[in-house]
Short mmCIF file of C-alpha atoms in Angstrom, two decimals:
data_model
loop_
_atom_site.label_atom_id
_atom_site.label_comp_id
_atom_site.label_asym_id
_atom_site.label_seq_id
_atom_site.Cartn_x
_atom_site.Cartn_y
_atom_site.Cartn_z
CA MET A 26 258.48 66.83 125.73
CA LYS A 27 257.10 67.91 122.60
CA LEU A 28 254.04 65.96 120.21
CA TRP A 29 253.31 65.29 117.11
CA SER A 30 249.72 64.67 115.48
CA LEU A 31 251.09 62.53 112.08
CA MET A 32 248.59 61.70 109.12
CA GLY A 33 249.21 58.02 107.93
CA ASN A 34 247.13 56.80 104.71
CA SER A 35 243.66 57.60 104.73
CA GLN A 36 240.75 55.53 104.13
CA ARG A 37 236.81 56.28 102.95
CA LEU A 38 234.13 53.51 104.59
CA ASP A 39 230.95 52.93 105.22
CA GLY A 40 229.36 55.55 107.10
CA GLY A 41 226.34 52.72 108.60
CA ALA A 42 229.27 50.45 109.65
CA MET A 43 231.51 53.08 111.77
CA PHE A 44 228.38 54.28 113.43
CA GLY A 45 226.85 51.31 114.44
CA ASN A 46 222.77 51.09 115.16
CA ALA A 47 223.25 55.15 114.94
CA PRO A 48 220.69 56.13 111.79
CA LYS A 49 222.52 57.92 109.22
CA ALA A 50 219.89 61.13 109.80
CA VAL A 51 221.69 61.20 112.65
CA TRP A 52 225.81 60.49 111.91
CA GLN A 53 225.38 62.21 108.63
CA ARG A 54 225.12 65.56 110.58
CA TRP A 55 228.54 64.67 112.29
CA ILE A 56 230.41 63.62 109.39
CA PRO A 57 228.46 63.63 105.54
CA ALA A 58 228.79 60.69 103.90
CA ASP A 59 229.59 60.90 99.73
CA ALA A 60 227.54 59.01 97.22
CA GLY A 61 228.18 55.64 98.03
CA ASN A 62 228.11 56.24 101.63
CA GLY A 63 231.52 56.64 102.29
CA ILE A 64 233.11 58.98 105.14
CA PRO A 65 236.41 60.68 105.21
CA LEU A 66 238.56 59.08 108.35
CA ALA A 67 242.19 59.37 109.90
CA CYS A 68 244.84 56.98 110.70
CA ARG A 69 246.21 59.27 112.81
CA CYS A 70 249.52 58.43 115.00
CA LEU A 71 250.74 60.53 117.77
CA LEU A 72 254.46 60.98 117.60
CA ALA A 73 256.51 62.18 121.47
CA GLN A 74 260.14 63.40 122.02
CA GLY A 75 261.32 62.74 125.62
CA VAL A 76 258.95 59.95 127.44
CA ASP A 77 261.57 58.41 129.65
CA GLY A 78 264.13 60.23 127.02
CA LYS A 79 262.89 58.00 124.23
CA THR A 80 261.40 58.89 120.74
CA VAL A 81 258.05 57.10 120.84
CA LEU A 82 255.36 56.76 118.48
CA PHE A 83 251.65 55.36 118.67
CA GLU A 84 250.52 53.49 116.91
CA THR A 85 251.42 53.44 112.21
CA GLY A 86 248.29 53.84 110.71
CA ILE A 87 247.11 51.72 107.77
CA GLY A 88 250.33 51.99 106.07
CA ALA A 89 250.28 50.89 102.48
CA PHE A 90 250.99 47.22 102.60
CA PHE A 91 248.00 46.21 100.79
CA GLU A 92 248.24 45.29 97.26
CA PRO A 93 245.74 47.46 94.73
CA LYS A 94 242.39 45.22 94.57
CA LEU A 95 242.96 44.96 98.73
CA ARG A 96 243.68 48.69 99.02
CA GLU A 97 240.51 49.71 96.54
CA ARG A 98 238.65 47.31 98.58
CA TYR A 99 239.28 48.80 102.52
CA GLY A 100 239.28 52.32 100.70
CA VAL A 101 242.46 53.29 101.46
CA VAL A 102 243.16 56.81 99.72
CA GLU A 103 246.97 57.01 98.92
CA GLU A 104 249.47 54.48 97.34
CA ARG A 105 252.46 55.63 99.22
CA HIS A 106 253.50 55.30 103.11
CA VAL A 107 252.10 58.67 103.89
CA LEU A 108 253.15 58.24 107.65
CA LEU A 109 257.20 57.90 106.51
CA ASP A 110 256.46 61.24 104.87
CA ALA A 111 254.96 62.78 107.61
CA LEU A 112 257.74 61.50 109.71
CA ALA A 113 260.34 63.36 107.43
CA ALA A 114 258.35 66.57 107.61
CA ALA A 115 258.17 66.72 111.55
CA GLY A 116 262.32 66.18 111.27
CA PHE A 117 262.22 62.53 111.90
CA ASN A 118 262.68 58.98 109.77
CA ASP A 119 261.32 55.20 110.92
CA ALA A 120 265.24 54.36 112.47
CA ASP A 121 264.77 57.46 115.00
CA ILE A 122 261.85 55.53 116.67
CA ASP A 123 262.79 54.05 119.89
CA VAL A 124 259.50 52.79 120.59
CA VAL A 125 256.19 51.79 118.71
CA VAL A 126 253.33 51.50 121.37
CA LEU A 127 250.19 49.45 119.39
CA SER A 128 246.95 49.66 120.86
CA HIS A 129 246.01 46.08 118.66
CA LEU A 130 247.42 44.73 115.84
CA HIS A 131 244.08 45.36 113.56
CA PHE A 132 245.77 46.45 110.10
CA ASP A 133 244.48 49.91 109.83
CA HIS A 134 246.55 50.66 113.20
CA ALA A 135 249.50 48.23 112.81
CA GLY A 136 249.91 47.73 108.67
CA GLY A 137 252.59 50.77 108.79
CA LEU A 138 254.98 48.72 110.34
CA LEU A 139 255.46 47.19 107.08
CA ALA A 140 256.94 48.78 103.79
CA ALA A 141 254.72 49.81 101.38
CA TRP A 142 253.79 46.88 99.10
CA GLN A 143 256.13 46.01 96.15
CA GLU A 144 255.08 43.32 93.03
CA GLY A 145 256.55 39.98 94.18
CA GLU A 146 258.07 41.53 97.42
CA SER A 147 257.13 39.33 100.92
CA PRO A 148 255.99 41.90 103.66
CA ARG A 149 258.77 43.58 105.57
CA LEU A 150 259.17 45.44 109.00
CA LEU A 151 260.42 49.15 109.44
CA PHE A 152 261.31 50.55 112.43
CA PRO A 153 264.46 48.57 112.64
CA ASN A 154 265.63 50.29 116.14
CA ALA A 155 262.30 50.21 117.97
CA LYS A 156 261.09 47.96 120.35
CA PHE A 157 257.03 46.72 119.77
CA VAL A 158 254.78 47.28 122.26
CA VAL A 159 251.43 45.31 122.30
CA GLY A 160 249.23 44.13 125.30
CA ALA A 161 249.53 40.01 126.16
CA ARG A 162 245.94 39.54 125.68
CA HIS A 163 245.30 41.12 122.53
CA TRP A 164 248.23 39.72 121.05
CA GLN A 165 246.74 35.84 121.96
CA ARG A 166 243.99 37.41 120.11
CA ALA A 167 246.12 38.12 117.11
CA LEU A 168 247.66 34.81 117.08
CA ASP A 169 244.38 33.16 117.00
CA PRO A 170 241.35 35.45 115.45
CA HIS A 171 238.03 34.87 115.89
CA PRO A 172 236.26 34.32 112.45
CA ARG A 173 234.11 37.71 112.78
CA ASP A 174 237.68 39.98 112.47
CA ARG A 175 240.29 37.70 111.29
CA ALA A 176 240.18 40.00 107.95
CA SER A 177 241.05 42.53 110.35
CA PHE A 178 244.61 41.34 111.18
CA ILE A 179 247.63 41.02 109.12
CA ALA A 180 248.55 37.48 108.61
CA GLU A 181 252.30 37.45 108.36
CA LEU A 182 252.55 40.61 111.33
CA PRO A 183 252.92 38.49 114.25
CA GLN A 184 255.94 36.40 113.12
CA LEU A 185 257.89 39.25 111.51
CA LEU A 186 257.62 40.99 115.22
CA ILE A 187 259.10 38.10 116.83
CA ASP A 188 261.65 37.49 114.41
CA SER A 189 262.65 41.21 114.98
CA GLY A 190 263.60 39.83 119.02
CA ARG A 191 262.08 43.32 120.25
CA LEU A 192 258.69 42.68 120.75
CA GLU A 193 257.42 43.15 124.48
CA LEU A 194 254.08 41.72 125.80
CA VAL A 195 252.27 44.52 128.48
CA ASP A 196 250.29 42.43 130.83
CA GLY A 197 249.76 45.75 133.45
CA THR A 198 250.08 49.42 133.93
CA HIS A 199 253.62 50.13 132.90
CA SER A 200 256.00 47.87 130.00
CA GLN A 201 259.92 47.73 130.54
CA ALA A 202 259.85 49.89 127.63
CA LEU A 203 258.61 52.86 128.98
CA GLY A 204 259.01 52.74 132.45
CA GLN A 205 256.48 54.86 134.56
CA ALA A 206 256.17 57.80 131.71
CA VAL A 207 253.31 55.81 130.31
CA ARG A 208 250.44 54.33 131.71
CA PHE A 209 248.01 51.06 130.49
CA GLU A 210 244.64 50.25 130.90
CA PHE A 211 242.48 48.08 128.82
CA SER A 212 239.47 47.65 126.80
CA ASP A 213 237.39 44.84 125.47
CA GLY A 214 234.30 46.06 124.01
CA HIS A 215 236.38 46.81 120.58
CA THR A 216 238.88 44.02 120.52
CA PRO A 217 239.75 41.58 123.36
CA GLY A 218 242.77 42.94 124.77
CA LEU A 219 242.61 46.63 123.14
CA MET A 220 245.71 48.80 125.10
CA LEU A 221 245.01 52.56 126.00
CA ALA A 222 248.28 54.21 126.30
CA GLU A 223 248.66 57.60 128.57
CA ILE A 224 251.45 60.03 128.41
CA VAL A 225 252.01 60.93 132.01
CA ALA A 226 251.80 64.24 133.07
CA ALA A 227 252.44 66.55 135.69
CA HIS A 228 249.17 68.50 134.97
CA GLY A 229 247.07 66.20 132.54
CA GLY A 230 248.70 64.17 129.99
CA VAL A 231 247.01 62.66 127.01
CA VAL A 232 245.76 59.49 126.16
CA PHE A 233 245.70 57.89 122.70
CA CYS A 234 242.28 56.52 122.65
CA ALA A 235 242.13 54.36 119.91
CA ASP A 236 238.90 52.51 118.87
CA LEU A 237 237.29 52.96 122.24
CA ILE A 238 236.98 56.77 121.25
CA PRO A 239 237.66 57.12 117.34
CA GLY A 240 236.64 60.75 116.93
CA ARG A 241 234.56 63.72 118.47
CA PRO A 242 231.33 61.81 117.20
CA TRP A 243 232.09 58.50 119.40
CA VAL A 244 232.47 60.53 122.63
CA HIS A 245 228.59 60.84 123.21
CA LEU A 246 228.39 57.59 125.07
CA PRO A 247 225.57 55.69 123.47
CA ILE A 248 227.74 55.93 119.71
CA THR A 249 229.74 52.73 119.26
CA MET A 250 231.14 51.13 115.91
CA GLY A 251 229.79 47.98 113.85
CA TYR A 252 233.31 46.55 114.15
CA ASP A 253 232.93 46.25 117.47
CA ARG A 254 232.70 42.73 119.30
CA TYR A 255 230.41 43.93 122.08
CA PRO A 256 229.17 47.25 122.07
CA GLU A 257 226.90 47.45 125.28
CA LEU A 258 230.23 46.45 126.89
CA LEU A 259 232.67 48.86 125.06
CA ILE A 260 229.92 51.73 126.57
CA ASP A 261 230.43 50.61 129.93
CA GLU A 262 234.02 51.14 129.64
CA LYS A 263 234.01 53.99 127.83
CA GLN A 264 232.20 55.69 130.36
CA ARG A 265 234.56 54.53 133.32
CA PHE A 266 237.02 55.82 131.05
CA LEU A 267 235.66 59.33 130.26
CA ASP A 268 234.81 59.69 133.79
CA ASP A 269 238.80 59.36 134.72
CA LYS A 270 239.65 61.19 132.44
CA LEU A 271 237.84 64.00 133.14
CA ALA A 272 238.40 63.97 136.45
CA ARG A 273 242.07 63.95 135.70
CA GLY A 274 242.07 66.32 133.04
CA VAL A 275 244.00 63.63 130.50
CA ARG A 276 243.61 65.13 127.19
CA LEU A 277 241.59 62.58 124.10
CA PHE A 278 243.97 61.85 120.91
CA PHE A 279 241.52 60.72 118.84
CA THR A 280 242.98 58.49 115.37
CA HIS A 281 240.17 58.27 112.92
CA ASP A 282 238.78 61.86 113.26
CA SER A 283 239.71 63.19 110.07
CA ALA A 284 239.76 66.96 111.06
CA CYS A 285 240.71 66.71 115.35
CA ALA A 286 243.69 65.50 116.51
CA MET A 287 243.22 66.24 120.53
CA ALA A 288 240.07 67.18 122.81
CA SER A 289 239.64 67.86 126.33
CA VAL A 290 236.46 66.03 127.67
CA ALA A 291 233.38 67.62 128.86
CA ARG A 292 230.00 66.57 130.61
CA ASP A 293 227.07 68.76 130.68
CA ASP A 294 224.08 68.92 133.29
CA LYS A 295 222.28 65.72 131.80
CA GLY A 296 225.20 64.03 132.04
CA ARG A 297 226.20 63.98 128.18
CA TYR A 298 230.15 63.81 127.14
CA ALA A 299 231.28 66.27 124.80
CA ALA A 300 234.62 66.70 123.21
CA VAL A 301 235.59 70.47 123.52
CA ASP A 302 239.16 72.66 123.60
CA GLU A 303 239.91 70.97 119.96
CA VAL A 304 243.08 70.93 118.42
CA ALA A 305 243.13 70.62 114.73
CA ARG A 306 247.05 69.10 114.35
CA LEU A 307 249.91 68.84 116.87
CA ASP A 308 253.61 70.06 116.00
CA ALA A 309 255.71 69.82 118.78
CA TRP A 310 253.46 70.52 120.81
CA PRO A 311 254.82 71.25 124.68
CA LEU A 312 253.79 68.66 127.72
CA ALA A 313 255.53 68.93 130.95
CA ALA A 314 256.37 65.70 132.50
#
């Protein structure tokens, strides 16, 4: 297998929202804020070639589907669809993708499924040959969001996925599309049914951490986001998750860390977790099945 870290459209969001109840005096040591309290965030995707013989894209980032007013509101930096450019730079296009795996359907993780906004045009699904793999429980959340996170979903997206005829809902540890090559586990602290995908390998695989652990600062156990539905539950889930990945030598892949794509997890003699062996970018990075 070969892995690529692909940047999608980036954002600048309020640092206080991204670090929940952690004070600015603490989190600004990790990510300095601008004058408006904004911090840089990636929407990084993971491309894997040779997963059960397939080319798989883990998430699509925020994309460029927002109209200009909403693009500004949500801090999206670039107007063009950056993920498509990143795919092309790696030698691929959206038609080459066999499977798209989505941890959840919040717009900053699934918006890249859609073509870039054009005035007067309806939303249009990209990736014409891909199966779309989504957690079954989170799918129900997307169909009937809570008022607290309704704005995080793209209203038109569920019907577009249904109409594609290529949607697979997963409620166990494996999917039909990827067999034993990818193992799934689920988390409820950020959003109900968040699906965490691990590419299985003989000597430690790679897991897409999604919004359970958006980047290196959030490896620290008490650090959560203001966007998380159940922060205390998330902390408990994160501890079990990190203990498991540390025991099995599974690397962490970060979607929102602007400077680090992948790292291993370590734990010191006081029980504190940290990201180590950091990798800024993956470019046809080899992973032995």
